[in-house]
Amino acid sequence: MLLIRFCFEQLFNIFIEDASLCEVTFNPELIKLLFEDEKNISLQFRTRISCLHFILNDNKKIMDIALDHLFITKCLFIYFDSYKKIELFPDILILLNKGDKFPIIVFEGLNLELYNMIININLSNREVEIIDEVAKVEKDEFEAGYNFVRYQTVKYQLFNINNPNFKFNVYNKKKENETIKVVINRII
């Protein structure tokens, strides 16, 4: 156990350019057990770019690592298996509640239902809350077009009417009725 703890300490003290969490992830419970008495050690992996691959049934561990143990300076990529149903990803929307923690979030392989849940957000005074009904958010569409492979691209801003400090740029690329890619960038 001392060797495992030493390895984690080394990982927590370095900066990783690109990290990918897919089939093999760190167990968040093990990290908690190894460092339960430590108050002076940051238990976060510092990365520029991180990729989360939600293709397996054990997505809870990947989500826990992302929320509790990742410090990302540039972008969080989230890849989905497009054949899975939305019920398998209820915690994905929690990532938007941590909008200040992730500068840019890119969703790849979304189905239309999950895309609509992400876009229907209500920006409160403190955090982003995901709601089931139509959000009270003004959408300012500032660019739409088609590129040469027949993808429709749309860019717009989401912002709170009551608190203009909460602004997000949203870019999505669609092919027919299926959402392919969504980029959400918080404007500071």
PDB file of C-alpha atoms in Angstrom:
ATOM      1  CA  MET A   1       0.000   0.000   0.000  1.00  0.00           C
ATOM      2  CA  LEU A   2       2.918   2.331   0.661  1.00  0.00           C
ATOM      3  CA  LEU A   3       4.137   1.866  -2.888  1.00  0.00           C
ATOM      4  CA  ILE A   4       0.690   2.662  -4.317  1.00  0.00           C
ATOM      5  CA  ARG A   5       0.435   5.739  -2.121  1.00  0.00           C
ATOM      6  CA  PHE A   6       3.897   6.867  -3.240  1.00  0.00           C
ATOM      7  CA  CYS A   7       2.863   6.496  -6.900  1.00  0.00           C
ATOM      8  CA  PHE A   8      -0.285   8.558  -6.333  1.00  0.00           C
ATOM      9  CA  GLU A   9       1.742  11.252  -4.561  1.00  0.00           C
ATOM     10  CA  GLN A  10       4.030  11.453  -7.583  1.00  0.00           C
ATOM     11  CA  LEU A  11       1.057  11.733  -9.944  1.00  0.00           C
ATOM     12  CA  PHE A  12      -0.552  14.450  -7.812  1.00  0.00           C
ATOM     13  CA  ASN A  13       2.668  16.492  -7.913  1.00  0.00           C
ATOM     14  CA  ILE A  14       3.202  16.586 -11.676  1.00  0.00           C
ATOM     15  CA  PHE A  15       1.434  18.303 -14.565  1.00  0.00           C
ATOM     16  CA  ILE A  16       0.087  15.921 -17.230  1.00  0.00           C
ATOM     17  CA  GLU A  17      -0.325  17.286 -20.748  1.00  0.00           C
ATOM     18  CA  ASP A  18      -3.131  14.923 -21.862  1.00  0.00           C
ATOM     19  CA  ALA A  19      -5.012  12.376 -19.745  1.00  0.00           C
ATOM     20  CA  SER A  20      -7.513   9.788 -20.954  1.00  0.00           C
ATOM     21  CA  LEU A  21      -9.888   7.876 -18.675  1.00  0.00           C
ATOM     22  CA  CYS A  22     -11.482   4.925 -20.399  1.00  0.00           C
ATOM     23  CA  GLU A  23     -11.312   1.253 -19.539  1.00  0.00           C
ATOM     24  CA  VAL A  24      -8.724   1.579 -16.795  1.00  0.00           C
ATOM     25  CA  THR A  25      -9.304   4.269 -14.193  1.00  0.00           C
ATOM     26  CA  PHE A  26      -8.125   4.975 -10.724  1.00  0.00           C
ATOM     27  CA  ASN A  27     -10.432   3.832  -7.980  1.00  0.00           C
ATOM     28  CA  PRO A  28     -11.667   6.943  -6.109  1.00  0.00           C
ATOM     29  CA  GLU A  29     -12.380   4.857  -2.994  1.00  0.00           C
ATOM     30  CA  LEU A  30      -8.767   3.698  -2.916  1.00  0.00           C
ATOM     31  CA  ILE A  31      -7.540   7.285  -3.156  1.00  0.00           C
ATOM     32  CA  LYS A  32      -9.825   8.237  -0.295  1.00  0.00           C
ATOM     33  CA  LEU A  33      -8.567   5.353   1.866  1.00  0.00           C
ATOM     34  CA  LEU A  34      -4.902   6.011   1.153  1.00  0.00           C
ATOM     35  CA  PHE A  35      -5.132   9.717   1.941  1.00  0.00           C
ATOM     36  CA  GLU A  36      -7.931   9.917   4.512  1.00  0.00           C
ATOM     37  CA  ASP A  37      -5.694  11.462   7.191  1.00  0.00           C
ATOM     38  CA  GLU A  38      -3.865  13.862   4.864  1.00  0.00           C
ATOM     39  CA  LYS A  39      -4.958  17.482   4.756  1.00  0.00           C
ATOM     40  CA  ASN A  40      -1.883  19.004   3.084  1.00  0.00           C
ATOM     41  CA  ILE A  41      -1.800  16.981  -0.137  1.00  0.00           C
ATOM     42  CA  SER A  42      -3.835  18.052  -3.145  1.00  0.00           C
ATOM     43  CA  LEU A  43      -5.593  14.938  -4.418  1.00  0.00           C
ATOM     44  CA  GLN A  44      -5.991  16.191  -7.974  1.00  0.00           C
ATOM     45  CA  PHE A  45      -4.428  15.166 -11.229  1.00  0.00           C
ATOM     46  CA  ARG A  46      -3.380  18.379 -12.978  1.00  0.00           C
ATOM     47  CA  THR A  47      -3.887  18.197 -16.734  1.00  0.00           C
ATOM     48  CA  ARG A  48      -4.142  20.530 -19.680  1.00  0.00           C
ATOM     49  CA  ILE A  49      -6.606  18.318 -21.554  1.00  0.00           C
ATOM     50  CA  SER A  50      -8.539  15.320 -20.231  1.00  0.00           C
ATOM     51  CA  CYS A  51     -10.695  12.832 -22.120  1.00  0.00           C
ATOM     52  CA  LEU A  52     -13.474  10.774 -20.535  1.00  0.00           C
ATOM     53  CA  HIS A  53     -14.754   7.791 -22.513  1.00  0.00           C
ATOM     54  CA  PHE A  54     -18.218   6.635 -21.440  1.00  0.00           C
ATOM     55  CA  ILE A  55     -18.315   3.298 -23.234  1.00  0.00           C
ATOM     56  CA  LEU A  56     -18.401   0.850 -20.346  1.00  0.00           C
ATOM     57  CA  ASN A  57     -20.951   0.110 -17.649  1.00  0.00           C
ATOM     58  CA  ASP A  58     -18.724   1.421 -14.846  1.00  0.00           C
ATOM     59  CA  ASN A  59     -19.154   5.108 -15.632  1.00  0.00           C
ATOM     60  CA  LYS A  60     -19.597   6.068 -11.968  1.00  0.00           C
ATOM     61  CA  LYS A  61     -15.870   5.721 -11.221  1.00  0.00           C
ATOM     62  CA  ILE A  62     -14.940   7.839 -14.225  1.00  0.00           C
ATOM     63  CA  MET A  63     -17.424  10.508 -13.112  1.00  0.00           C
ATOM     64  CA  ASP A  64     -16.095  10.500  -9.530  1.00  0.00           C
ATOM     65  CA  ILE A  65     -12.519  10.883 -10.749  1.00  0.00           C
ATOM     66  CA  ALA A  66     -13.535  13.753 -13.054  1.00  0.00           C
ATOM     67  CA  LEU A  67     -15.446  15.656 -10.391  1.00  0.00           C
ATOM     68  CA  ASP A  68     -13.162  15.080  -7.415  1.00  0.00           C
ATOM     69  CA  HIS A  69      -9.672  14.459  -8.763  1.00  0.00           C
ATOM     70  CA  LEU A  70      -9.191  16.353 -12.046  1.00  0.00           C
ATOM     71  CA  PHE A  71      -7.880  19.892 -12.337  1.00  0.00           C
ATOM     72  CA  ILE A  72      -8.056  20.853 -16.012  1.00  0.00           C
ATOM     73  CA  THR A  73      -6.519  24.029 -17.383  1.00  0.00           C
ATOM     74  CA  LYS A  74      -7.824  23.893 -20.958  1.00  0.00           C
ATOM     75  CA  CYS A  75     -10.463  21.378 -22.029  1.00  0.00           C
ATOM     76  CA  LEU A  76     -12.469  18.334 -20.940  1.00  0.00           C
ATOM     77  CA  PHE A  77     -13.489  16.000 -23.793  1.00  0.00           C
ATOM     78  CA  ILE A  78     -16.351  13.572 -23.150  1.00  0.00           C
ATOM     79  CA  TYR A  79     -16.878  10.728 -25.625  1.00  0.00           C
ATOM     80  CA  PHE A  80     -20.056   8.637 -25.712  1.00  0.00           C
ATOM     81  CA  ASP A  81     -20.858   5.290 -27.250  1.00  0.00           C
ATOM     82  CA  SER A  82     -23.637   6.488 -29.542  1.00  0.00           C
ATOM     83  CA  TYR A  83     -25.573   3.238 -29.171  1.00  0.00           C
ATOM     84  CA  LYS A  84     -26.133   3.575 -25.439  1.00  0.00           C
ATOM     85  CA  LYS A  85     -29.323   5.027 -24.033  1.00  0.00           C
ATOM     86  CA  ILE A  86     -29.473   8.286 -22.127  1.00  0.00           C
ATOM     87  CA  GLU A  87     -30.524   6.497 -18.915  1.00  0.00           C
ATOM     88  CA  LEU A  88     -26.952   5.232 -18.598  1.00  0.00           C
ATOM     89  CA  PHE A  89     -25.618   8.785 -18.318  1.00  0.00           C
ATOM     90  CA  PRO A  90     -27.694  10.638 -15.696  1.00  0.00           C
ATOM     91  CA  ASP A  91     -24.625  12.011 -13.944  1.00  0.00           C
ATOM     92  CA  ILE A  92     -23.106  13.522 -17.086  1.00  0.00           C
ATOM     93  CA  LEU A  93     -25.147  16.669 -16.605  1.00  0.00           C
ATOM     94  CA  ILE A  94     -23.499  17.212 -13.222  1.00  0.00           C
ATOM     95  CA  LEU A  95     -20.389  18.271 -15.129  1.00  0.00           C
ATOM     96  CA  LEU A  96     -22.201  21.412 -16.227  1.00  0.00           C
ATOM     97  CA  ASN A  97     -22.861  22.221 -12.580  1.00  0.00           C
ATOM     98  CA  LYS A  98     -19.088  22.447 -12.262  1.00  0.00           C
ATOM     99  CA  GLY A  99     -18.845  24.922 -15.133  1.00  0.00           C
ATOM    100  CA  ASP A 100     -16.261  27.004 -13.325  1.00  0.00           C
ATOM    101  CA  LYS A 101     -14.060  23.931 -12.835  1.00  0.00           C
ATOM    102  CA  PHE A 102     -13.788  23.027 -16.529  1.00  0.00           C
ATOM    103  CA  PRO A 103     -12.967  25.957 -18.867  1.00  0.00           C
ATOM    104  CA  ILE A 104     -14.236  24.151 -21.982  1.00  0.00           C
ATOM    105  CA  ILE A 105     -16.337  20.980 -22.190  1.00  0.00           C
ATOM    106  CA  VAL A 106     -16.604  19.114 -25.502  1.00  0.00           C
ATOM    107  CA  PHE A 107     -19.241  16.382 -25.913  1.00  0.00           C
ATOM    108  CA  GLU A 108     -18.723  13.874 -28.763  1.00  0.00           C
ATOM    109  CA  GLY A 109     -21.186  11.185 -29.892  1.00  0.00           C
ATOM    110  CA  LEU A 110     -24.275  12.645 -28.218  1.00  0.00           C
ATOM    111  CA  ASN A 111     -27.721  11.474 -29.123  1.00  0.00           C
ATOM    112  CA  LEU A 112     -30.352  14.163 -29.642  1.00  0.00           C
ATOM    113  CA  GLU A 113     -32.130  13.530 -26.329  1.00  0.00           C
ATOM    114  CA  LEU A 114     -29.005  14.098 -24.243  1.00  0.00           C
ATOM    115  CA  TYR A 115     -28.117  17.126 -26.345  1.00  0.00           C
ATOM    116  CA  ASN A 116     -31.514  18.700 -25.607  1.00  0.00           C
ATOM    117  CA  MET A 117     -31.040  18.114 -21.873  1.00  0.00           C
ATOM    118  CA  ILE A 118     -27.682  19.874 -21.983  1.00  0.00           C
ATOM    119  CA  ILE A 119     -28.947  22.867 -23.933  1.00  0.00           C
ATOM    120  CA  ASN A 120     -32.070  23.316 -21.760  1.00  0.00           C
ATOM    121  CA  ILE A 121     -30.276  24.912 -18.864  1.00  0.00           C
ATOM    122  CA  ASN A 122     -31.272  27.647 -16.484  1.00  0.00           C
ATOM    123  CA  LEU A 123     -28.449  29.823 -15.284  1.00  0.00           C
ATOM    124  CA  SER A 124     -29.036  30.771 -11.662  1.00  0.00           C
ATOM    125  CA  ASN A 125     -27.015  33.231  -9.597  1.00  0.00           C
ATOM    126  CA  ARG A 126     -24.435  30.658  -8.508  1.00  0.00           C
ATOM    127  CA  GLU A 127     -24.467  27.565 -10.679  1.00  0.00           C
ATOM    128  CA  VAL A 128     -25.882  25.929 -13.757  1.00  0.00           C
ATOM    129  CA  GLU A 129     -28.998  23.920 -13.007  1.00  0.00           C
ATOM    130  CA  ILE A 130     -30.254  21.350 -15.483  1.00  0.00           C
ATOM    131  CA  ILE A 131     -34.029  21.402 -15.846  1.00  0.00           C
ATOM    132  CA  ASP A 132     -36.519  19.234 -17.726  1.00  0.00           C
ATOM    133  CA  GLU A 133     -38.701  22.021 -19.070  1.00  0.00           C
ATOM    134  CA  VAL A 134     -37.815  24.870 -21.387  1.00  0.00           C
ATOM    135  CA  ALA A 135     -35.262  27.085 -19.717  1.00  0.00           C
ATOM    136  CA  LYS A 136     -35.683  30.802 -19.115  1.00  0.00           C
ATOM    137  CA  VAL A 137     -32.493  31.528 -20.992  1.00  0.00           C
ATOM    138  CA  GLU A 138     -32.082  33.839 -23.918  1.00  0.00           C
ATOM    139  CA  LYS A 139     -30.377  32.199 -26.853  1.00  0.00           C
ATOM    140  CA  ASP A 140     -28.522  34.626 -29.078  1.00  0.00           C
ATOM    141  CA  GLU A 141     -27.763  32.775 -32.270  1.00  0.00           C
ATOM    142  CA  PHE A 142     -24.780  34.477 -33.819  1.00  0.00           C
ATOM    143  CA  GLU A 143     -23.668  32.084 -36.520  1.00  0.00           C
ATOM    144  CA  ALA A 144     -25.141  29.219 -38.514  1.00  0.00           C
ATOM    145  CA  GLY A 145     -23.866  27.535 -41.639  1.00  0.00           C
ATOM    146  CA  TYR A 146     -23.043  24.368 -43.504  1.00  0.00           C
ATOM    147  CA  ASN A 147     -19.603  23.043 -44.249  1.00  0.00           C
ATOM    148  CA  PHE A 148     -18.613  20.892 -47.197  1.00  0.00           C
ATOM    149  CA  VAL A 149     -19.532  17.525 -45.587  1.00  0.00           C
ATOM    150  CA  ARG A 150     -23.142  18.607 -44.970  1.00  0.00           C
ATOM    151  CA  TYR A 151     -22.904  19.140 -41.259  1.00  0.00           C
ATOM    152  CA  GLN A 152     -24.998  21.964 -39.908  1.00  0.00           C
ATOM    153  CA  THR A 153     -22.997  24.119 -37.524  1.00  0.00           C
ATOM    154  CA  VAL A 154     -24.579  26.537 -35.074  1.00  0.00           C
ATOM    155  CA  LYS A 155     -22.942  28.873 -32.586  1.00  0.00           C
ATOM    156  CA  TYR A 156     -24.845  30.810 -29.957  1.00  0.00           C
ATOM    157  CA  GLN A 157     -24.556  32.187 -26.446  1.00  0.00           C
ATOM    158  CA  LEU A 158     -26.506  31.180 -23.354  1.00  0.00           C
ATOM    159  CA  PHE A 159     -26.744  33.732 -20.603  1.00  0.00           C
ATOM    160  CA  ASN A 160     -28.800  34.578 -17.551  1.00  0.00           C
ATOM    161  CA  ILE A 161     -31.142  37.534 -17.849  1.00  0.00           C
ATOM    162  CA  ASN A 162     -30.811  38.286 -14.119  1.00  0.00           C
ATOM    163  CA  ASN A 163     -27.060  37.789 -13.871  1.00  0.00           C
ATOM    164  CA  PRO A 164     -25.115  38.675 -17.042  1.00  0.00           C
ATOM    165  CA  ASN A 165     -21.882  37.326 -15.498  1.00  0.00           C
ATOM    166  CA  PHE A 166     -22.970  33.760 -16.351  1.00  0.00           C
ATOM    167  CA  LYS A 167     -22.376  33.401 -20.090  1.00  0.00           C
ATOM    168  CA  PHE A 168     -21.537  30.371 -22.191  1.00  0.00           C
ATOM    169  CA  ASN A 169     -20.586  30.055 -25.844  1.00  0.00           C
ATOM    170  CA  VAL A 170     -22.162  26.934 -27.318  1.00  0.00           C
ATOM    171  CA  TYR A 171     -21.052  25.451 -30.638  1.00  0.00           C
ATOM    172  CA  ASN A 172     -22.656  22.361 -32.082  1.00  0.00           C
ATOM    173  CA  LYS A 173     -22.250  20.411 -35.269  1.00  0.00           C
ATOM    174  CA  LYS A 174     -25.181  18.270 -36.437  1.00  0.00           C
ATOM    175  CA  LYS A 175     -25.743  15.830 -39.256  1.00  0.00           C
ATOM    176  CA  GLU A 176     -29.425  15.414 -40.087  1.00  0.00           C
ATOM    177  CA  ASN A 177     -31.258  14.944 -36.733  1.00  0.00           C
ATOM    178  CA  GLU A 178     -28.297  13.546 -34.821  1.00  0.00           C
ATOM    179  CA  THR A 179     -26.017  15.766 -32.769  1.00  0.00           C
ATOM    180  CA  ILE A 180     -22.394  14.977 -33.426  1.00  0.00           C
ATOM    181  CA  LYS A 181     -20.397  17.441 -31.346  1.00  0.00           C
ATOM    182  CA  VAL A 182     -21.126  20.102 -28.713  1.00  0.00           C
ATOM    183  CA  VAL A 183     -18.565  22.534 -27.302  1.00  0.00           C
ATOM    184  CA  ILE A 184     -19.505  24.559 -24.209  1.00  0.00           C
ATOM    185  CA  ASN A 185     -17.143  27.343 -23.196  1.00  0.00           C
ATOM    186  CA  ARG A 186     -17.781  29.560 -20.185  1.00  0.00           C
ATOM    187  CA  ILE A 187     -17.178  33.242 -20.928  1.00  0.00           C
ATOM    188  CA  ILE A 188     -15.349  34.968 -18.107  1.00  0.00           C
TER     189      ILE A 188
END
